[in-house]
Tab-separated table of C-alpha atoms and ligand atoms in Angstrom:
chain	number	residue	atom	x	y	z
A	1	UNK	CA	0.000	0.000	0.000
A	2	UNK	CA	0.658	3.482	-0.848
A	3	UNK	CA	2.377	5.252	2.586
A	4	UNK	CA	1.807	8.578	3.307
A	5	UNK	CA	4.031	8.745	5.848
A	6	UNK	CA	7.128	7.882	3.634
A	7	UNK	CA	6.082	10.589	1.336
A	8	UNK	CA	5.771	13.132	4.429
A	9	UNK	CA	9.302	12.103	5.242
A	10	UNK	CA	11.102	12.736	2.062
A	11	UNK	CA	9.021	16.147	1.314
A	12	UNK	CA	9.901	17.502	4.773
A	13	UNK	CA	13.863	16.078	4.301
A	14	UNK	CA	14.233	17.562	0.899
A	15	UNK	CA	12.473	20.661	2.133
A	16	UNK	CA	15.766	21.143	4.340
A	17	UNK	CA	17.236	22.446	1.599
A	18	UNK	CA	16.088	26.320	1.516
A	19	UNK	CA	17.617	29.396	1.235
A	20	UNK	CA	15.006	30.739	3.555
A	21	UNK	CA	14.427	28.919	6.494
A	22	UNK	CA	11.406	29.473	8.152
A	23	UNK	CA	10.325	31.696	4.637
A	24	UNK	CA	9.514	29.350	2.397
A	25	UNK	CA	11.255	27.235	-0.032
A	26	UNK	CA	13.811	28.921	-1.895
A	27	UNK	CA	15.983	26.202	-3.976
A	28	UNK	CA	16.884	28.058	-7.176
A	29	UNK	CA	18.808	25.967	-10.020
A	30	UNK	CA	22.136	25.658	-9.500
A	31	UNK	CA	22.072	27.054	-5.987
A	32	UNK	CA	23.940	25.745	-3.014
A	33	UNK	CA	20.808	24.314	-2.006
A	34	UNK	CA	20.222	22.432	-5.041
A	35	UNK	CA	23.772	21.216	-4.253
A	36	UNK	CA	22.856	20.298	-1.242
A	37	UNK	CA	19.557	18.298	-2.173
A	38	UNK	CA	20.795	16.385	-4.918
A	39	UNK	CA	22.850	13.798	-3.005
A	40	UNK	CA	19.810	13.860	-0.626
A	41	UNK	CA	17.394	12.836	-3.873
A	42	UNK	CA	20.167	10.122	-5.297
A	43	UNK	CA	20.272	8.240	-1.694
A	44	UNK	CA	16.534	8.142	-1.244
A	45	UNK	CA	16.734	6.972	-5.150
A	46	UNK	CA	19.311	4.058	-4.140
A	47	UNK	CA	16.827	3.337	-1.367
A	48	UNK	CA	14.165	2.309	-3.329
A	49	UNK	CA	16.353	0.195	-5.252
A	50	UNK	CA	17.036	2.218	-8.777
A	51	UNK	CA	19.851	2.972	-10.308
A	52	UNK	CA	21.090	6.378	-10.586
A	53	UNK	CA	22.668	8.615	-12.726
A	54	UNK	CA	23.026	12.315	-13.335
A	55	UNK	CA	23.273	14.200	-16.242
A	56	UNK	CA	24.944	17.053	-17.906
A	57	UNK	CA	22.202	19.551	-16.590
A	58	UNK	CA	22.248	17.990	-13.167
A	59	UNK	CA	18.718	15.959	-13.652
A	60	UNK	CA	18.797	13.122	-11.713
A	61	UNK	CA	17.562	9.781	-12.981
A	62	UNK	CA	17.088	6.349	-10.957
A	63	UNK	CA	16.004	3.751	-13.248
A	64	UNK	CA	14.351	0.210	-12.664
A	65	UNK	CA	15.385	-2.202	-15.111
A	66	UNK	CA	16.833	-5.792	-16.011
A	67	UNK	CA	18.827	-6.629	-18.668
A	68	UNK	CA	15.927	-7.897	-20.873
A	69	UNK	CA	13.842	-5.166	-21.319
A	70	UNK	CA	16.790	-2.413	-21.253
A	71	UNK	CA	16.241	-1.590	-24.639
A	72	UNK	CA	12.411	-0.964	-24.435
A	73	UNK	CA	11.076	2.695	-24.503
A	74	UNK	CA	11.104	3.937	-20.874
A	75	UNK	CA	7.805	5.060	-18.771
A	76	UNK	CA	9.588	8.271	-17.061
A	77	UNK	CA	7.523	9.527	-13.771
A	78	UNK	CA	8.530	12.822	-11.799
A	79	UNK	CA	8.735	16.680	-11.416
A	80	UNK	CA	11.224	19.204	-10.930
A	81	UNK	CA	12.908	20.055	-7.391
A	82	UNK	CA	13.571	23.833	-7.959
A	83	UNK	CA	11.509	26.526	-6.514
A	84	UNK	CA	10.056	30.021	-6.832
A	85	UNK	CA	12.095	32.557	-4.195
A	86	UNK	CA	9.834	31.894	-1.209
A	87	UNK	CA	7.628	29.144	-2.183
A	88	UNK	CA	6.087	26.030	-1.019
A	89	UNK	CA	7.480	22.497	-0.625
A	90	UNK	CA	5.030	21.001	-2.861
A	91	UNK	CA	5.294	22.022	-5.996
A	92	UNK	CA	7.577	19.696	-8.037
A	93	UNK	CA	8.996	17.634	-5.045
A	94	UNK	CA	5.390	16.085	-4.905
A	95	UNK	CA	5.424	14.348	-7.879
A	96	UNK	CA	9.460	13.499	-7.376
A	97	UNK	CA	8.214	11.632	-4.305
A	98	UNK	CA	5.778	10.795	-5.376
A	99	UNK	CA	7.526	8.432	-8.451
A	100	UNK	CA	9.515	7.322	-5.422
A	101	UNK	CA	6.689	5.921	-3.324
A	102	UNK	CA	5.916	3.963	-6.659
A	103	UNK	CA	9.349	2.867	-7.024
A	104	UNK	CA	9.461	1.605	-3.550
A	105	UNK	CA	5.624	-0.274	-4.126
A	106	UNK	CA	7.546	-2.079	-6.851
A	107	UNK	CA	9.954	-2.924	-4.409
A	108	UNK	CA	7.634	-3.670	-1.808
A	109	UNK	CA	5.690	-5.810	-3.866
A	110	UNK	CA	8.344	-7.667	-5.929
A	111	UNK	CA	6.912	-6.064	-9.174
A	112	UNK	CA	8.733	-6.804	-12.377
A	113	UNK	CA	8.839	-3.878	-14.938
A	114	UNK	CA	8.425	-5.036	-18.561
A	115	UNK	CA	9.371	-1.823	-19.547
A	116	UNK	CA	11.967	0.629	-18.074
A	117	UNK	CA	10.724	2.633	-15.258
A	118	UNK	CA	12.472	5.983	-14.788
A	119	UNK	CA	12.029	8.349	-11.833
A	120	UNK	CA	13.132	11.882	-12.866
A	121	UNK	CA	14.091	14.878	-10.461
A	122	UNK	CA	14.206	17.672	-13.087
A	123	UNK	CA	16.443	20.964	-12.804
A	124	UNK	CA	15.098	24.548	-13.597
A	125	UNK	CA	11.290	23.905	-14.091
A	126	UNK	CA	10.005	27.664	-12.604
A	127	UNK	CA	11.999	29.792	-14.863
A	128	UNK	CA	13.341	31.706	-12.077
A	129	UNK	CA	16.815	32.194	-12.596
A	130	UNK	CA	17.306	32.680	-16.449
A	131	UNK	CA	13.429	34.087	-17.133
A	132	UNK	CA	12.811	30.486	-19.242
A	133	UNK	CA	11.035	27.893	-17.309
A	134	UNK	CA	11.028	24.172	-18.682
A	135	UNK	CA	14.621	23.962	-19.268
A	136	UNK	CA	15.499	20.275	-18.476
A	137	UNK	CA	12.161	18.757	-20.268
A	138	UNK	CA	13.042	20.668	-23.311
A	139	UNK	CA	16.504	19.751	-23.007
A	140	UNK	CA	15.037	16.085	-22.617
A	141	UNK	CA	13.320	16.853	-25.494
A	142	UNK	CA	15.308	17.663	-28.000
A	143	UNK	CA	14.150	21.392	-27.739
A	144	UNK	CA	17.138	23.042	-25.940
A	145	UNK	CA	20.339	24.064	-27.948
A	146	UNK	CA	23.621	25.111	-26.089
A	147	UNK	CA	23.665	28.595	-27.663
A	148	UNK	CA	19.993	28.611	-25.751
A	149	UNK	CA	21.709	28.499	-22.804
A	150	UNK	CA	24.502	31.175	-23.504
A	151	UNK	CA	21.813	33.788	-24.611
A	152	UNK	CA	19.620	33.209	-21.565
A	153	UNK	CA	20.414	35.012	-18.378
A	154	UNK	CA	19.901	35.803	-15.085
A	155	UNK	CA	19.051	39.596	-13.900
A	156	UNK	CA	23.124	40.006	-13.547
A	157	UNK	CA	23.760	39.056	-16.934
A	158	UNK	CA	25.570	36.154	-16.157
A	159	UNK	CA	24.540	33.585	-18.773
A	160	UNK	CA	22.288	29.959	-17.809
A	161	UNK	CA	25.415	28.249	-19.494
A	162	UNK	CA	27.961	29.899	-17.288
A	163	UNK	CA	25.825	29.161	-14.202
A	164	UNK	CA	25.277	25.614	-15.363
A	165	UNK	CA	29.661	25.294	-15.574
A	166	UNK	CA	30.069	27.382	-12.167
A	167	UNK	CA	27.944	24.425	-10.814
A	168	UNK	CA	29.957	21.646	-12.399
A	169	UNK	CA	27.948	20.869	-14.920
A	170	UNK	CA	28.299	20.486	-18.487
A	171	UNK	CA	26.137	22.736	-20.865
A	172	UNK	CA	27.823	22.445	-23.547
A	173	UNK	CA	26.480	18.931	-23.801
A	174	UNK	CA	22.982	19.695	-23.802
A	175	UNK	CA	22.122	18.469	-27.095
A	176	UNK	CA	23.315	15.185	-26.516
A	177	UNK	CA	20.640	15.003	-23.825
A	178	UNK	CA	17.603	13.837	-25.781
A	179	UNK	CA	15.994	10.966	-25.452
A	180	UNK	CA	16.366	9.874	-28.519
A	181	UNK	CA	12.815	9.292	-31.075
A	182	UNK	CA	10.574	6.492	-29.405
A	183	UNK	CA	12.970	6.264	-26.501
A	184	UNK	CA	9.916	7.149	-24.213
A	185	UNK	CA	6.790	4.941	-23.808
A	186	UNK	CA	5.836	7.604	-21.609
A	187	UNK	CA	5.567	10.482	-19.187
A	188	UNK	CA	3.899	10.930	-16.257
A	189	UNK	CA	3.400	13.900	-13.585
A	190	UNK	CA	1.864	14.046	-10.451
A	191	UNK	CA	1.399	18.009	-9.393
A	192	UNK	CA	-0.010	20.211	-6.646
A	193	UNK	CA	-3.047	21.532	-8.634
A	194	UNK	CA	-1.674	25.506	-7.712
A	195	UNK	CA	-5.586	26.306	-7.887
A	196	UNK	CA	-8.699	26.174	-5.783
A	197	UNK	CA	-10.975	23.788	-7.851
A	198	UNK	CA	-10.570	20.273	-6.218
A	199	UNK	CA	-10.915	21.882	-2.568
A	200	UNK	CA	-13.916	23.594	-4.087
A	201	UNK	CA	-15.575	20.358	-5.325
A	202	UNK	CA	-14.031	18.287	-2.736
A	203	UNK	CA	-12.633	15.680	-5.391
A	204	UNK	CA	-8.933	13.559	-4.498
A	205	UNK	CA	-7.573	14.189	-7.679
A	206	UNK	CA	-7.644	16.208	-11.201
A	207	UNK	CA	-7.217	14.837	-14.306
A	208	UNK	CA	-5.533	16.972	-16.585
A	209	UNK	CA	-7.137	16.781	-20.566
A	210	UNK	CA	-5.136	19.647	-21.518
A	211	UNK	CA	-2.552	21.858	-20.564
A	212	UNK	CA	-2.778	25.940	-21.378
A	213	UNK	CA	-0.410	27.368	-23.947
A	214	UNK	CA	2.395	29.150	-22.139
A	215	UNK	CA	4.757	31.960	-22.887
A	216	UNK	CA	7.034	34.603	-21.564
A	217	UNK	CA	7.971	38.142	-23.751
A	218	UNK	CA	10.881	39.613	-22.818
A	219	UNK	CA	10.670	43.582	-23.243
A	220	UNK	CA	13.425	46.205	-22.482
A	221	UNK	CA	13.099	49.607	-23.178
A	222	UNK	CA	15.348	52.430	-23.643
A	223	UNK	CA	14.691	55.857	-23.124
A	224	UNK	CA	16.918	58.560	-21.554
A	225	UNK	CA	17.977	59.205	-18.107
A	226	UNK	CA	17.551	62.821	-16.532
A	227	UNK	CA	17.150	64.861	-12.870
A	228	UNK	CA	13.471	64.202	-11.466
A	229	UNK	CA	13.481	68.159	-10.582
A	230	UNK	CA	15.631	69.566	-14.103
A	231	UNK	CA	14.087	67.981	-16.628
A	232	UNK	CA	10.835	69.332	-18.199
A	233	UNK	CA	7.768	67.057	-18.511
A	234	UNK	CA	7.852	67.542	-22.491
A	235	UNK	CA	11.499	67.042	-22.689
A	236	UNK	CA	11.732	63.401	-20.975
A	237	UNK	CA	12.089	60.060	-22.438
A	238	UNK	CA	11.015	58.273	-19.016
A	239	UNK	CA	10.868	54.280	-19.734
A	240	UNK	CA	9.014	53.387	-16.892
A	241	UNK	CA	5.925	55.777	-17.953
A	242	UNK	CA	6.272	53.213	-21.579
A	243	UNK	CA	6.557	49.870	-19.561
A	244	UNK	CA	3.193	50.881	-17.652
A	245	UNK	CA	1.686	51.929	-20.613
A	246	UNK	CA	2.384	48.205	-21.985
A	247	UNK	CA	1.298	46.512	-18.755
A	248	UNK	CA	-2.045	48.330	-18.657
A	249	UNK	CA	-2.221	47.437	-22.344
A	250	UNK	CA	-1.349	43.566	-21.655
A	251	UNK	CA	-4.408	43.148	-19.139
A	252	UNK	CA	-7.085	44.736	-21.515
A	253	UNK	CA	-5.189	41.697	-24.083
A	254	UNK	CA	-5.865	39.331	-21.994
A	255	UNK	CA	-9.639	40.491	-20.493
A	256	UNK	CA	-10.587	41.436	-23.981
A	257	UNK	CA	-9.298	37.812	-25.007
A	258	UNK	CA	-12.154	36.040	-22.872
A	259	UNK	CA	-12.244	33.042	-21.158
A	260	UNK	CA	-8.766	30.610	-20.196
A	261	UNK	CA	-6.638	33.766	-21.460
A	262	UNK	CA	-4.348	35.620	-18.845
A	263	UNK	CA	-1.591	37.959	-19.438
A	264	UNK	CA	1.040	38.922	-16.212
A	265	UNK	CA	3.656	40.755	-15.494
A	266	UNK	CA	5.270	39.489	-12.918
A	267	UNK	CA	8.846	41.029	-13.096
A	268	UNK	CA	10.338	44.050	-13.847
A	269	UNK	CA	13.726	45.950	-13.458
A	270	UNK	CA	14.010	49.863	-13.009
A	271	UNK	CA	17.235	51.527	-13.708
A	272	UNK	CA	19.124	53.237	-12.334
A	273	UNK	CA	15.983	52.647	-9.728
A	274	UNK	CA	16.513	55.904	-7.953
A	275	UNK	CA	14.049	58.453	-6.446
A	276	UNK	CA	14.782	61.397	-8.324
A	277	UNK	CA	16.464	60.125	-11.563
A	278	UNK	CA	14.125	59.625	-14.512
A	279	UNK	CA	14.167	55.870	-15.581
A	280	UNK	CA	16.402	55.228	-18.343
A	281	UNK	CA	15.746	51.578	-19.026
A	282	UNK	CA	12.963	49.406	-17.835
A	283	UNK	CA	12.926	45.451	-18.456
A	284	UNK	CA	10.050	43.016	-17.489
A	285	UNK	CA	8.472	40.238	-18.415
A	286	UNK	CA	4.629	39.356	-19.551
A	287	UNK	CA	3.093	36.058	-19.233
A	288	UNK	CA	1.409	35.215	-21.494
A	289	UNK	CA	-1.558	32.221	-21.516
A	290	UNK	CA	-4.789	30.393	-23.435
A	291	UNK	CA	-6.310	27.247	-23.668
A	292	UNK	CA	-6.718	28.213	-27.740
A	293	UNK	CA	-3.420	28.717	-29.946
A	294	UNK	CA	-4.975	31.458	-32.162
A	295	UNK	CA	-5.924	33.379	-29.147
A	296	UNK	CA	-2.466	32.549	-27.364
A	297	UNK	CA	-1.085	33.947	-30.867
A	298	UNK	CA	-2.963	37.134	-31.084
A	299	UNK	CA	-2.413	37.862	-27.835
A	300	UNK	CA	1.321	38.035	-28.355
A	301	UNK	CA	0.744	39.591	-31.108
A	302	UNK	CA	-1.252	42.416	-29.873
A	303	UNK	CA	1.235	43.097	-26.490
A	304	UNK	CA	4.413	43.384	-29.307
A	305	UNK	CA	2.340	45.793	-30.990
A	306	UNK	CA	1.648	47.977	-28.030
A	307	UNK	CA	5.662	47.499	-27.311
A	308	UNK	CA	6.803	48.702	-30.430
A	309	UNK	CA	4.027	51.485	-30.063
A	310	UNK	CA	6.251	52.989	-27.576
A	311	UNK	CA	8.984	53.797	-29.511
A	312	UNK	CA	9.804	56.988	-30.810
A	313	UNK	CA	12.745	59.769	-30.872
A	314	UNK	CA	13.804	59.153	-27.279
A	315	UNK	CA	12.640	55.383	-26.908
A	316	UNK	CA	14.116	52.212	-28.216
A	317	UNK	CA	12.174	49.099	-27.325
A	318	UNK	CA	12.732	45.747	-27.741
A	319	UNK	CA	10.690	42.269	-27.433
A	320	UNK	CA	11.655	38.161	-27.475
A	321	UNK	CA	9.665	35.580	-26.739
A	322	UNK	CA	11.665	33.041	-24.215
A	323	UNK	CA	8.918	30.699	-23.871
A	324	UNK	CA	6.637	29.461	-26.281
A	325	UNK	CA	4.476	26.302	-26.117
A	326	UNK	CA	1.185	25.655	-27.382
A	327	UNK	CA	-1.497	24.302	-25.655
A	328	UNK	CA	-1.312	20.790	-25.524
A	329	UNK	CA	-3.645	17.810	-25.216
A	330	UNK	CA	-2.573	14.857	-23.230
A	331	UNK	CA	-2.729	11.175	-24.329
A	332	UNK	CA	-6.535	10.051	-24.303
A	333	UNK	CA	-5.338	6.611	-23.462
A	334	UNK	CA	-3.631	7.681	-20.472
A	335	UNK	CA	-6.451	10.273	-19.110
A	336	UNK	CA	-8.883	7.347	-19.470
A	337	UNK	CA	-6.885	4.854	-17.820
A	338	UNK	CA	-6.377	6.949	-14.625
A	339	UNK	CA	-10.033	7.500	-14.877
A	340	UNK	CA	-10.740	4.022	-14.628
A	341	UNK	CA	-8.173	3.665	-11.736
A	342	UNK	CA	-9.711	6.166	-9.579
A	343	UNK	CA	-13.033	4.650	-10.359
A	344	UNK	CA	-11.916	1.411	-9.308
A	345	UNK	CA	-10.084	2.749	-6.194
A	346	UNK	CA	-13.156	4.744	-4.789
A	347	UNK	CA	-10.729	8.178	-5.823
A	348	UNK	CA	-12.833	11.256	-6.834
A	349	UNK	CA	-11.411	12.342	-9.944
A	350	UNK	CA	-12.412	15.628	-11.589
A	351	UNK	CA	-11.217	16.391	-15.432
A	352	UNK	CA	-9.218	19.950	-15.239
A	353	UNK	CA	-7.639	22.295	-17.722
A	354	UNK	CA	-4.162	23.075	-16.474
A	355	UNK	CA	-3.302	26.594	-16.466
A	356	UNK	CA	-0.036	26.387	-15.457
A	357	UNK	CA	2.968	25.337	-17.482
A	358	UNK	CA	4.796	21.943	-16.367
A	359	UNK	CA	7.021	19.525	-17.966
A	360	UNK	CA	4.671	17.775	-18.631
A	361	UNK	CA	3.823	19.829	-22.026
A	362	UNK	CA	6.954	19.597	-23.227
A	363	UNK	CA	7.419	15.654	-22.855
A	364	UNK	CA	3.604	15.703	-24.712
A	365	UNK	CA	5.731	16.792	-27.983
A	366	UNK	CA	7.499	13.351	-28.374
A	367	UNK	CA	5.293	10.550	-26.057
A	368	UNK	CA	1.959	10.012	-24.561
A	369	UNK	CA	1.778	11.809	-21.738
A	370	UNK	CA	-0.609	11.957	-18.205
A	371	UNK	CA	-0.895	14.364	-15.309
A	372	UNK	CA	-2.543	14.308	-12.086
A	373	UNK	CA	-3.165	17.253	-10.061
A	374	UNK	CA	-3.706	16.430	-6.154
A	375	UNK	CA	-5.683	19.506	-3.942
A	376	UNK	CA	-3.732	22.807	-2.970
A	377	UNK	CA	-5.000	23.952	0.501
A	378	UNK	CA	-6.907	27.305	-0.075
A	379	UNK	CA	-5.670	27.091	-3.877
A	380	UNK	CA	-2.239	28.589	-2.798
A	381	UNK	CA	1.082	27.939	-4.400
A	382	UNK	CA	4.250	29.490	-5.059
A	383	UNK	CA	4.010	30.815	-1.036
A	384	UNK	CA	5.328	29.685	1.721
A	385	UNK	CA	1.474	28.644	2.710
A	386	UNK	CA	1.176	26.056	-0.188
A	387	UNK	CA	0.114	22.989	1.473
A	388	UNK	CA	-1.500	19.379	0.741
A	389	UNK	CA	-2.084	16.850	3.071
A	390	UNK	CA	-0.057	13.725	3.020
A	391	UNK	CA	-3.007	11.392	2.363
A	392	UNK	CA	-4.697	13.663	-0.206
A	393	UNK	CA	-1.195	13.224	-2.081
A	394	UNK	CA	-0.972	9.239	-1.180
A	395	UNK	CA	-4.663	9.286	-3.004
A	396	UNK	CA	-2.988	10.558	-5.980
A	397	UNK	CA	0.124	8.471	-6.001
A	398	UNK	CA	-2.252	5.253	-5.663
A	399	UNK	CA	-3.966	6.192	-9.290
A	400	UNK	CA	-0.097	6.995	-10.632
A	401	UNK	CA	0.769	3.380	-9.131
A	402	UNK	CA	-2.275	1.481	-10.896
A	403	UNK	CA	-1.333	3.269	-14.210
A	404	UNK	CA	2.309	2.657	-14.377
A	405	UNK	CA	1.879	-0.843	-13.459
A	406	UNK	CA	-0.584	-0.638	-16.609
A	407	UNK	CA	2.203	0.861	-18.801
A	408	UNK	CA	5.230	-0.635	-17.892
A	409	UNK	CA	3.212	-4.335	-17.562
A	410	UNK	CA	4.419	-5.014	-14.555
A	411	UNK	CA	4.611	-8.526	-13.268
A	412	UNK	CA	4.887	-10.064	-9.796
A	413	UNK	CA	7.929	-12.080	-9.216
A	414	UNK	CA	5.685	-15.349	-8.528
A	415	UNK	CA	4.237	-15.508	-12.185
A	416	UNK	CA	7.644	-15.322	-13.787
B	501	ZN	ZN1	5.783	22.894	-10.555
């Protein structure tokens, strides 16, 4: 039987490993504390009898095999262990642990595998650090390049590559990370839901159909720095007054978009940031989101426009999209069999949207791919109050446990 209490104990352990203490979780990619948790993740790995390995981006894999079926596409289960500055300790590390607990229910039960099982701890999922979220399933993927990685950088302008090589890892390598075609039978995810809906309608688990389509804009703009008191208002090229002018735009976007479309900006930069200098160059970010691709399109569309609207004598602007994914649909076969599992296990399952990006979208590109979403207390994530009970994630893990016994065909050791 699925244990809770296991789960509870590796969450809490690998929660340890925070920048903020008592604040939160705060384990950015390629942080000391990401340091610190990945010999933490390999030994609880070891411990439920996989095999490990690391690669060149410093995901962690532990793998259940025999020499047989080695060469059989792989059914991959797990999540990423970074965080958000200040979040919680469920979002990513749940579904880590919770591939774990099904490991260790193979092991407890003397299941056979007739297909590879992987259990994957995934680096650099929230996007924090370089302003591009997804980076290990895309570099899974095939949809990562090494120049990527040297043009994508953190709010120092030190590039993802150089971070990746201060933290003894190998970028350059990146495209030899693939799995190659048909390597993957395929993916699976359990995830906090990060929303209110299952609490509402007091259901165990979601089942995701399909996932929103996701990106990120990168804007800068230029204008011309000047004395708050000196400078006339008619003589000013003030970037901040531009960016707000965009971000006002972006939310009229989105609202005038309609239903499942959302546009956020979530960070920007002021420089030189002081009171009484006129801002001289402004950079942020806008989020962009829809369940429908031509409304995901002309809404990116329509916030470049107002971008490039800004410039003029005094004002250069600038946009890239980082982060572009469609909305994606997730394997049919796979939604209905965890359907049928909860069924059959008494487990109230509810079919969701998900609005939020995971790896899980990006692994749907090249294999069939399933997600579960398990209740967030109070629909809170990415704070230090993000919270789901033990057993309400032990519900979730038991449907992930029926289905990858399903995929891989697993076999007990007395019918061999
Ligand atoms: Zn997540």
């Amino acid at each position: 039987m699925v244990q809770a209490v296991r789960i509870q104990k590796d969450l809490e352990a690998l929660n340890e490993f925070t920048a903020t203490p008592g604040q939160g979780t705060t384990r950015l990619s390629y942080s000391a504390e990401a340091a610190k948790a990945r010999p933490f993740i390999k030994e609880i790995m070891v411990k439920a009898g996989l095999t490990v390995r690391e690669d060149a981006l410093g995901n962690i894999f532990g793998r259940l095999s025999t020499p047989e079926i080695d060469h059989k596409p792989i059914v991959l289960v797990g999540s990423h262990y970074d965080s958000v500055p200040n979040g919680g300790m469920f979002d990513g590390p749940a579904g880590i642990m919770a591939g774990l607990e099904v490991a260790r229910l193979f092991q407890d039960q003397g299941l056979v595998p007739q297909y590879p099982l992987e259990i994957v701890a995934m680096v650099e999922e929230e996007g924090t650090s370089f302003n591009s979220g997804l980076l290990a399933s895309r570099a899974l993927c095939g949809f990562l390049t090494y120049e990527d990685l040297q043009k994508l950088q953190d709010q120092n302008g030190l590039s993802a590559a150089e971070h990746i090589t201060n933290a003894g890892y190998h970028p350059e390598e990146v495209e030899k990370l693939a799995y190659p075609p048909k390597a993957l039978k395929a993916f699976l995810e359990l995830h906090i839901e990060q929303g209110p809906i299952l609490e509402n309608l007091k259901k165990d688990v979601g089942i995701v159909d399909v996932i929103v389509g996701i990106s990120q804009l990168q804007v800068v703009i230029q204008g011309k720095a000047g004395h708050a008191g000196t400078t006339p208002m008619g003589m000013r090229s003030d970037a901040l007054l531009s960016a707000s002018r965009v971000i006002a735009t972006a939310e009229k976007i989105a609202i005038e978009a309609g239903e499942y479309c959302v546009a956020t900006v979530g960070r920007l930069n002021v420089y030189p940031n002081g009171s009484n200098v006129i801002p001289d160059k402004v950079t942020f970010t806008v989020d962009i989101r829809s369940k429908f691709k031509d409304k995901l399109d002309a809404m990116i569309a329509a916030v470049k426009a107002s971008v490039h609207a800004e410039a003029n004598s005094g004002i250069t602007v600038s946009e890239h999209l980082t982060l572009y994914v469609e909305p994606t649909e997730l394997s049919t076969v796979i939604v209905n069999n965890f359907r049928e599992q909860s069924n059959r296990l008494g487990i109230l399952e509810e079919p969701m949207v998900s609005g939020a990006g995971h790896d899980a979208m990006i692994f749907a590109k090249v294999t069939d791919v399933g997600l579960i979403f398990v209740p967030s207390k109070d629909g809170i994530s990415h704070h230090p109050a993000e919270w789901t009970d033990y057993d309400e994630i032990a519900k979730g893990v038991e449907v992930l446990f029926e289905t990858v016994k399903v995929l891989t065909e697993a076999k007990g050791k007395s019918n061999d």
